[in-house]
Coordinates of C-alpha atoms in Angstrom, one line a residue:
X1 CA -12.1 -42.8 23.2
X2 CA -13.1 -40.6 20.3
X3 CA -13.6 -37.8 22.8
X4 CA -10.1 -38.2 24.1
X5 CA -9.0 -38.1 20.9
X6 CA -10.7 -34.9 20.5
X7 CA -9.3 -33.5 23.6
X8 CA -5.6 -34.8 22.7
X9 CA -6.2 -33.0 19.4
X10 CA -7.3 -29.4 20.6
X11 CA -4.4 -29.7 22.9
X12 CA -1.8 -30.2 20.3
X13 CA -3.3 -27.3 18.6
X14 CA -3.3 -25.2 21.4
X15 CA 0.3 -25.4 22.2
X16 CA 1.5 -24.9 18.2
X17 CA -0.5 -21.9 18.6
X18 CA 1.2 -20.8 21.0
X19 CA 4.6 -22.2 20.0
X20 CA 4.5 -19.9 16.9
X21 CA 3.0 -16.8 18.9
X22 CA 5.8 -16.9 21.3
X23 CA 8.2 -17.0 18.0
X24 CA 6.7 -14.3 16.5
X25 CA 6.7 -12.2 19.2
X26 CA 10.3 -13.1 19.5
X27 CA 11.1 -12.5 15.9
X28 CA 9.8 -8.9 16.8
X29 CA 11.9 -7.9 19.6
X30 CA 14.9 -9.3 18.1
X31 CA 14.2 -7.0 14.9
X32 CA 13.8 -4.1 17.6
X33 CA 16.7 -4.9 19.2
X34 CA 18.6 -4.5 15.8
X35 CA 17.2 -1.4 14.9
X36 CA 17.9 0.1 18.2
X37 CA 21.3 -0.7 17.6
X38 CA 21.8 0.7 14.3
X39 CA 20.0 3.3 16.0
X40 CA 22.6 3.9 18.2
X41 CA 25.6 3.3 16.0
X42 CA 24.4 6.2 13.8
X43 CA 24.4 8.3 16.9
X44 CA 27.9 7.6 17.7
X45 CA 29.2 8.3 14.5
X46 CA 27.0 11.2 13.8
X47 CA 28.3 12.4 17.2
X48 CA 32.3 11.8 16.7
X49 CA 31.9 13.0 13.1
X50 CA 30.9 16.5 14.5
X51 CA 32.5 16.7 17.7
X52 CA 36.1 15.0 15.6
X53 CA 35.7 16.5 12.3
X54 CA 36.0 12.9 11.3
X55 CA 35.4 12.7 8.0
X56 CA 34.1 9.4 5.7
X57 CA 37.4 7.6 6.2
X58 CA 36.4 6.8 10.0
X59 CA 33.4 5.0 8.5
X60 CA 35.7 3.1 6.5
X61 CA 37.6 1.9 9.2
X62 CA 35.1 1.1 11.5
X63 CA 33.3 -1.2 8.9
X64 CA 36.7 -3.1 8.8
X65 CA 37.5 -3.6 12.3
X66 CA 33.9 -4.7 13.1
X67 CA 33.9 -7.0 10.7
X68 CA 37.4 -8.2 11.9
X69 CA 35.9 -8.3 15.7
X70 CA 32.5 -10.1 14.4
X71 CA 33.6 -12.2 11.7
X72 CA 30.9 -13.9 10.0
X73 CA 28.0 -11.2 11.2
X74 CA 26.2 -9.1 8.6
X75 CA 25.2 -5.8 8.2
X76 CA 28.5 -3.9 9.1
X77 CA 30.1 -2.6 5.7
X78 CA 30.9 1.0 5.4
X79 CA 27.1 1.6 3.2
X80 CA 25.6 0.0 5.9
X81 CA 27.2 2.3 8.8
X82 CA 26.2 5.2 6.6
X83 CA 23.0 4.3 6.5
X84 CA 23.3 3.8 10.4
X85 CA 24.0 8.1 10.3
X86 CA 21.8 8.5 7.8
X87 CA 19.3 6.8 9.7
X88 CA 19.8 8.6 12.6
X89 CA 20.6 11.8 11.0
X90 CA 17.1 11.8 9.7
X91 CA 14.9 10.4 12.0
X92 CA 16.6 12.3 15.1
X93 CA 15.7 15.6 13.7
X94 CA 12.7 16.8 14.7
X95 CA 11.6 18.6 11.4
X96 CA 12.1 15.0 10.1
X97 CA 10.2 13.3 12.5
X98 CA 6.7 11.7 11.7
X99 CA 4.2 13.5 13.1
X100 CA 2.9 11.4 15.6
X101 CA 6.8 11.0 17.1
X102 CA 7.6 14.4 16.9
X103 CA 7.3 15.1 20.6
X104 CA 9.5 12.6 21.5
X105 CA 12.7 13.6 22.7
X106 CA 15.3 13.5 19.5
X107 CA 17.7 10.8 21.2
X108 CA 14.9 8.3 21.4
X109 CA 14.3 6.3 18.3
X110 CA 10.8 6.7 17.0
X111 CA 8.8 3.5 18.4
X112 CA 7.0 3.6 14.7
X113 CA 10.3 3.3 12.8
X114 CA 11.4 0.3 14.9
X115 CA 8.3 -2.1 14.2
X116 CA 9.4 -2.6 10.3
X117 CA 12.7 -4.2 9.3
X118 CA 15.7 -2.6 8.3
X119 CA 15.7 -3.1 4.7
X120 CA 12.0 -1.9 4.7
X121 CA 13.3 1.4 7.0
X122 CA 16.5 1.9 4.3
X123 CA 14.1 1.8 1.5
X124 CA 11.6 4.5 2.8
X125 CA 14.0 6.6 4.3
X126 CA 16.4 6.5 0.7
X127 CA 13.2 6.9 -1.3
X128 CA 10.7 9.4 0.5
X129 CA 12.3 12.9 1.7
X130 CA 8.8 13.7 2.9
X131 CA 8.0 13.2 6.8
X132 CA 4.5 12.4 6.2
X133 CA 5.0 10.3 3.2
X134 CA 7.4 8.1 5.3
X135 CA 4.7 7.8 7.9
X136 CA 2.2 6.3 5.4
X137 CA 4.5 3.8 4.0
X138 CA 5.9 2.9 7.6
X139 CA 2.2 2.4 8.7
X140 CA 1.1 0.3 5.8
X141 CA 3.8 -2.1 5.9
X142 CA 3.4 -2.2 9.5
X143 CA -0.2 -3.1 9.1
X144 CA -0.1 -4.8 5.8
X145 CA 2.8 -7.1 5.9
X146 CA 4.2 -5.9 3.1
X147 CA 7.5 -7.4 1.7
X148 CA 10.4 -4.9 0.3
X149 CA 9.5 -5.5 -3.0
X150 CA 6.0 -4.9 -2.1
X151 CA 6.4 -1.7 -0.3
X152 CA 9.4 -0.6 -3.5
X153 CA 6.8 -1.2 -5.8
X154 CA 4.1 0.9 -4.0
X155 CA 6.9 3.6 -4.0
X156 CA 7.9 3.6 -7.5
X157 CA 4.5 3.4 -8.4
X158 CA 3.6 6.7 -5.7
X159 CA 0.7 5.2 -3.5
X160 CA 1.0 7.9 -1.1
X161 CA -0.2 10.5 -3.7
X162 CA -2.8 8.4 -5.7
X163 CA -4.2 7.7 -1.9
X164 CA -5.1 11.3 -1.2
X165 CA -6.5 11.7 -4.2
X166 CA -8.1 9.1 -5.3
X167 CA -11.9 9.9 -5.5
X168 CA -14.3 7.0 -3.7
X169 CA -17.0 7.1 -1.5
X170 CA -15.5 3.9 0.7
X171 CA -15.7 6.3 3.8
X172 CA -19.2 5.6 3.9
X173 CA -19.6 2.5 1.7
X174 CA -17.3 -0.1 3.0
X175 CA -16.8 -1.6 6.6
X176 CA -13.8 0.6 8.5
X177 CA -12.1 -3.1 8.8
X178 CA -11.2 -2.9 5.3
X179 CA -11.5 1.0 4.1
X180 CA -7.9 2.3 3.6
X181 CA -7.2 -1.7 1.7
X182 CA -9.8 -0.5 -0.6
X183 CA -8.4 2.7 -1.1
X184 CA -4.9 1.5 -1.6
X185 CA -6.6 -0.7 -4.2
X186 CA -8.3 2.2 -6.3
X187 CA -5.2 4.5 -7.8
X188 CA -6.5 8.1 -9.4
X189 CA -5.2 7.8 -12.4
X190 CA -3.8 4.3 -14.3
X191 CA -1.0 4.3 -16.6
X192 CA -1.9 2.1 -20.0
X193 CA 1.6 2.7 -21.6
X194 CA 2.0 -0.9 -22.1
X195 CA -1.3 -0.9 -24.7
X196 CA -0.2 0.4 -27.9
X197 CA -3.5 2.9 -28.9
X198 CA -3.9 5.5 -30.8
X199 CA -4.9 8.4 -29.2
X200 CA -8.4 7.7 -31.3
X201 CA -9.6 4.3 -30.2
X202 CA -13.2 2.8 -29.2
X203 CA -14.1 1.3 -25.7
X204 CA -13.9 -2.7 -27.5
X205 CA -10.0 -2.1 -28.8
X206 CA -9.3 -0.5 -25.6
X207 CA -10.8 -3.7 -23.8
X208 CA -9.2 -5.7 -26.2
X209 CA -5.6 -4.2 -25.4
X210 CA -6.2 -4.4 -21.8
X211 CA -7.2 -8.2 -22.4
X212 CA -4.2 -8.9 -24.6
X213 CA -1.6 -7.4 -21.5
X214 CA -3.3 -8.9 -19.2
X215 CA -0.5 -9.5 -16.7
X216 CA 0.8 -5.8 -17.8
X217 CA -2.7 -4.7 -16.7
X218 CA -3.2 -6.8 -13.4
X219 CA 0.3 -5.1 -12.6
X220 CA -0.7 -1.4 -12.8
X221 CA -3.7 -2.3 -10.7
X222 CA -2.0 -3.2 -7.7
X223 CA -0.8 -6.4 -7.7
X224 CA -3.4 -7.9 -5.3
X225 CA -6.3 -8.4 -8.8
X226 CA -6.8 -11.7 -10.3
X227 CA -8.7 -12.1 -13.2
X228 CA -12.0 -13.6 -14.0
X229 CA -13.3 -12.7 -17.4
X230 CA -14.0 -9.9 -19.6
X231 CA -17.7 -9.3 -21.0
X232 CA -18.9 -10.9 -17.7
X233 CA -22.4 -12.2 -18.6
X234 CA -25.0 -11.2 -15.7
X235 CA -28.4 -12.4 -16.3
X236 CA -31.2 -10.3 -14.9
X237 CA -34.8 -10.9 -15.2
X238 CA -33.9 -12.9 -18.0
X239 CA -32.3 -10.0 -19.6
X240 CA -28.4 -9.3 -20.6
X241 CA -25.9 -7.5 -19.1
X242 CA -22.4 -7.4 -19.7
X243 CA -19.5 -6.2 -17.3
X244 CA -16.3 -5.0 -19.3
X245 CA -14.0 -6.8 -16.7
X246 CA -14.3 -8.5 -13.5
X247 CA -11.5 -8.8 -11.1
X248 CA -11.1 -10.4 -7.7
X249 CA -9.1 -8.8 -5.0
X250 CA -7.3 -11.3 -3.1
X251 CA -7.0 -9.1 0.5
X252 CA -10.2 -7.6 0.6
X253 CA -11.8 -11.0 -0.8
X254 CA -14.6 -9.3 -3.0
X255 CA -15.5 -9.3 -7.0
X256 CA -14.4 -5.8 -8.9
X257 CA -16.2 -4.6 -11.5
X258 CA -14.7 -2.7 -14.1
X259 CA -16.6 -0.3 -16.5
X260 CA -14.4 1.5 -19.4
X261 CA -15.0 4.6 -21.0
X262 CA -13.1 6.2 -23.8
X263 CA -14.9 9.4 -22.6
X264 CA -15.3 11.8 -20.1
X265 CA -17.2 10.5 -17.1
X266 CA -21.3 11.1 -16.9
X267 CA -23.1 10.6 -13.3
X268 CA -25.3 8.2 -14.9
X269 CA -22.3 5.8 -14.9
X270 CA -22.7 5.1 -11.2
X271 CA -25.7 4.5 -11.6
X272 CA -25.1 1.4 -14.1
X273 CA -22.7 0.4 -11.7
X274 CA -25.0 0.2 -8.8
X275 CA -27.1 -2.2 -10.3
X276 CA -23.9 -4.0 -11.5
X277 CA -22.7 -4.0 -7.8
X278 CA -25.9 -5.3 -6.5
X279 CA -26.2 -8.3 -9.4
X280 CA -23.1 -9.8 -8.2
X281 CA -23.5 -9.9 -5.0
X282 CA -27.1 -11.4 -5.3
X283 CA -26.1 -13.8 -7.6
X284 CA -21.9 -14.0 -7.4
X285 CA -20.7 -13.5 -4.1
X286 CA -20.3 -16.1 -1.4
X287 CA -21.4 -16.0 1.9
X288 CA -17.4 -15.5 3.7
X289 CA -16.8 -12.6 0.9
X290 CA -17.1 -9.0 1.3
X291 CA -19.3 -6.6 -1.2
X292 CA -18.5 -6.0 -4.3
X293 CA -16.7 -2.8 -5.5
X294 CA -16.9 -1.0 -8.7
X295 CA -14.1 1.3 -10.5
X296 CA -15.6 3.4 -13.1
X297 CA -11.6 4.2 -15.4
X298 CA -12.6 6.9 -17.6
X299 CA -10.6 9.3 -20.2
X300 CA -11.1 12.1 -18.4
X301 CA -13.0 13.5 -15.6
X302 CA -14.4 16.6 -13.7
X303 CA -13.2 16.2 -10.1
X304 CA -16.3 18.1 -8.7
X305 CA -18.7 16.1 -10.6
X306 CA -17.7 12.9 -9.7
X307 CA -18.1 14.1 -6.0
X308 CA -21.3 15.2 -6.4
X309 CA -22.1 11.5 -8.0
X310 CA -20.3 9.5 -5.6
X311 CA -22.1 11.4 -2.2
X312 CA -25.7 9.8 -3.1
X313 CA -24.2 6.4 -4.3
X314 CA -24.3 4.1 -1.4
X315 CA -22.6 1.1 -3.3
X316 CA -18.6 1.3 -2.8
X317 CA -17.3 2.8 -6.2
X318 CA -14.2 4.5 -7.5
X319 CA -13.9 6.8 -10.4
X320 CA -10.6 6.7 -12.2
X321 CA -8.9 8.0 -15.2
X322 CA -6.4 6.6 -18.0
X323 CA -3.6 8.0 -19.6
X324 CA -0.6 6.6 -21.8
X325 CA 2.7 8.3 -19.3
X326 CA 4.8 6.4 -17.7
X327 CA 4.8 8.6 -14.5
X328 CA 1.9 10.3 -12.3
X329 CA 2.6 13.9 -14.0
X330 CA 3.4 17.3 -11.7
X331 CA 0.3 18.5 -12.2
X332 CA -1.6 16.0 -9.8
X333 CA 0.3 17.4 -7.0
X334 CA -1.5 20.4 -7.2
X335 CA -4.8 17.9 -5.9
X336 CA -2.8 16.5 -2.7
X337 CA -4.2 18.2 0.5
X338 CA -2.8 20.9 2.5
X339 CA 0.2 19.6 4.8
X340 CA -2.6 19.1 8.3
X341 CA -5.2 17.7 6.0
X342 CA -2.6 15.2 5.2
X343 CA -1.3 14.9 8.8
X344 CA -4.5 14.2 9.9
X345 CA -5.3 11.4 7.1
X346 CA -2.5 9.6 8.1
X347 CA -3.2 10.2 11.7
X348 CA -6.6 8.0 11.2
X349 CA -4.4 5.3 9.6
X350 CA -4.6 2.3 12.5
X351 CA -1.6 0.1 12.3
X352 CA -3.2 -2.8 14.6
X353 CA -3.9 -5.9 12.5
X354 CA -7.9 -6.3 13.3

């Protein structure tokens, strides 16, 4: 009996399994369907706009006689329809066209553009006017799930840039599976604005600031960080050692360590944060987590040093900086890489879920 049972069991599991697959995958070509539409809305007005010399009115009345025809159906007002064209406009081009699309004949929608939702799709093409930088956040909420105010917040808070040129060495010290998570997770530089410091301050007030925002700080990290405890007590050979903070990361499932220097960074930083690295996961980490990571968040930093460091480190570390600004300055730009270098980056981005 208890074996039928069993059987019964993994049945019922079975076909649930399959019951939500088949509604997912139908909650996908419904979205595609949609945004091939729009698609092809834009097109049409695009194309009587020109060949007319219609000007916005038509849009106006369109929006009215749809909604009169399909009473009760959303996403036919007159901003919507223009961001239909818009939509088009800019994704039919081919100097606007990802990379990895732009072969494609212009009338065909991008098969990249039509895997996201349309609020997601309205929200990178209003915010990004760069190709490539609409390809990296198309390709992360593909692969990532990420909601709107997910993917806004990564916007606002320019993840594309702070992922070229951020300074790890995850390449070769964390599992491809979760390498660009980690990446998105170590920003370049952090904004502390929301700690109110002098501009003369020792590592235990700025600790102390960071501990008394905490949700401000867990914020500018990412989103993904919970925290654990600050002055994290690792006992070694029956000697002391003290981690500033510790974090966990929710998506990559793995304890961060956090070391904070009011300085400029030193190699020998990475060094301490080795041994850090390999305490917790001797003694911390459980058996269905990932290894640790460490982010070294320093005042300041010479770029070419902190490469040199980072090549003969084999734990996964980040070096970061801090500053009180409330926006990545111009001057980091000057760090992104050339135009192919960045094409080919984001060519090496997988979008399949492993």
């Amino acid at each position: 009996m208890s074996n039928d049972l069993m059987s019964y069991s993994a049945f019922v599991k079975e076909i649930k399994e399959l019951i939500y697959r088949r509604q997912y995958e139908a909650m996908k070509r419904v979205n595609t369907e949609l945004i091939q539409l729009y698609w092809e809305i834009g097109a049409e007005i695009d194309s009587q706009q020109r060949e007319q010399g219609w000007g916005k009115s038509i849009v106006e009345i369109l929006a009215k006689e749809l909604q009169k025809e399909f009473p009760g159906v959303q996403g036919f007002s007159a901003r919507n329809l223009w961001r239909m064209r818009n939509f088009y406009i800019e994704y039919s081009t081919k100097e606007n066209l990802p990379p990895l699309v732009a072969d494609s004949q212009t009338a065909i929608l991008p098969p990249l553009v039509a895997e996201i939702s349309w609020s997601k799709i309205c929200a990178i093409t209003e915010k990004c006017k760069d190709p490539l930088e609409r390809e990296f956040y198309i390709k992360m909420t593909k692969r990532y799930g990420w909601t709107k105010d997910v993917l806004i917040n990564s916007i606002d808070n320019r993840a594309f840039e702070k992922y070229l040129t951020n300074q790890t060495n995850f390449d070769e010290a964390v599992p491809e599976k979760y390498r660009i998570q980690a990446k998105l997770a170590v920003k370049d530089d952090y904004n502390f604005d929301f700690i109110e410091m002098g501009i003369e301050h020792s590592e235990a007030e700025l600790e102390a600031g960071i501990i008394k925002n905490i949700r401000s700080f867990l914020s500018e990290m990412g989103g993904d960080f919970s925290f654990i405890g600050s002055q994290y007590h690792l006992d070694v050979a029956d000697d002391d050692y003290y981690i500033d903070l510790l974090l966990y990361h929710r998506r990559l499932r793995c304890l961060i360590a956090i070391d904070l220097k009011i300085g400029e960074f030193k190699p020998e930083y990475a060094g301490k944060m080795q041994f850090y690295l390999t305490a917790l996961d001797e003694t911390m980490k459980l058996p269905e987590e990932n290894s640790s990571i460490g982010i070294i968040i320093c005042k300041n930093k010479n770029r070419t040093k902190v490469e040199y460091t980072l090549k003969t480190t084999n734990r996964p570390i980040g070096v970061a900086t801090y500053s009180f600004y409330e926006n990545l300055p111009d001057s980091m730009r000057s760090l992104l890489p050339s135009p192919d270098e960045i094409a080919a980056i984001i060519s090496g981005i997988n979008i399949d879920i492993e």
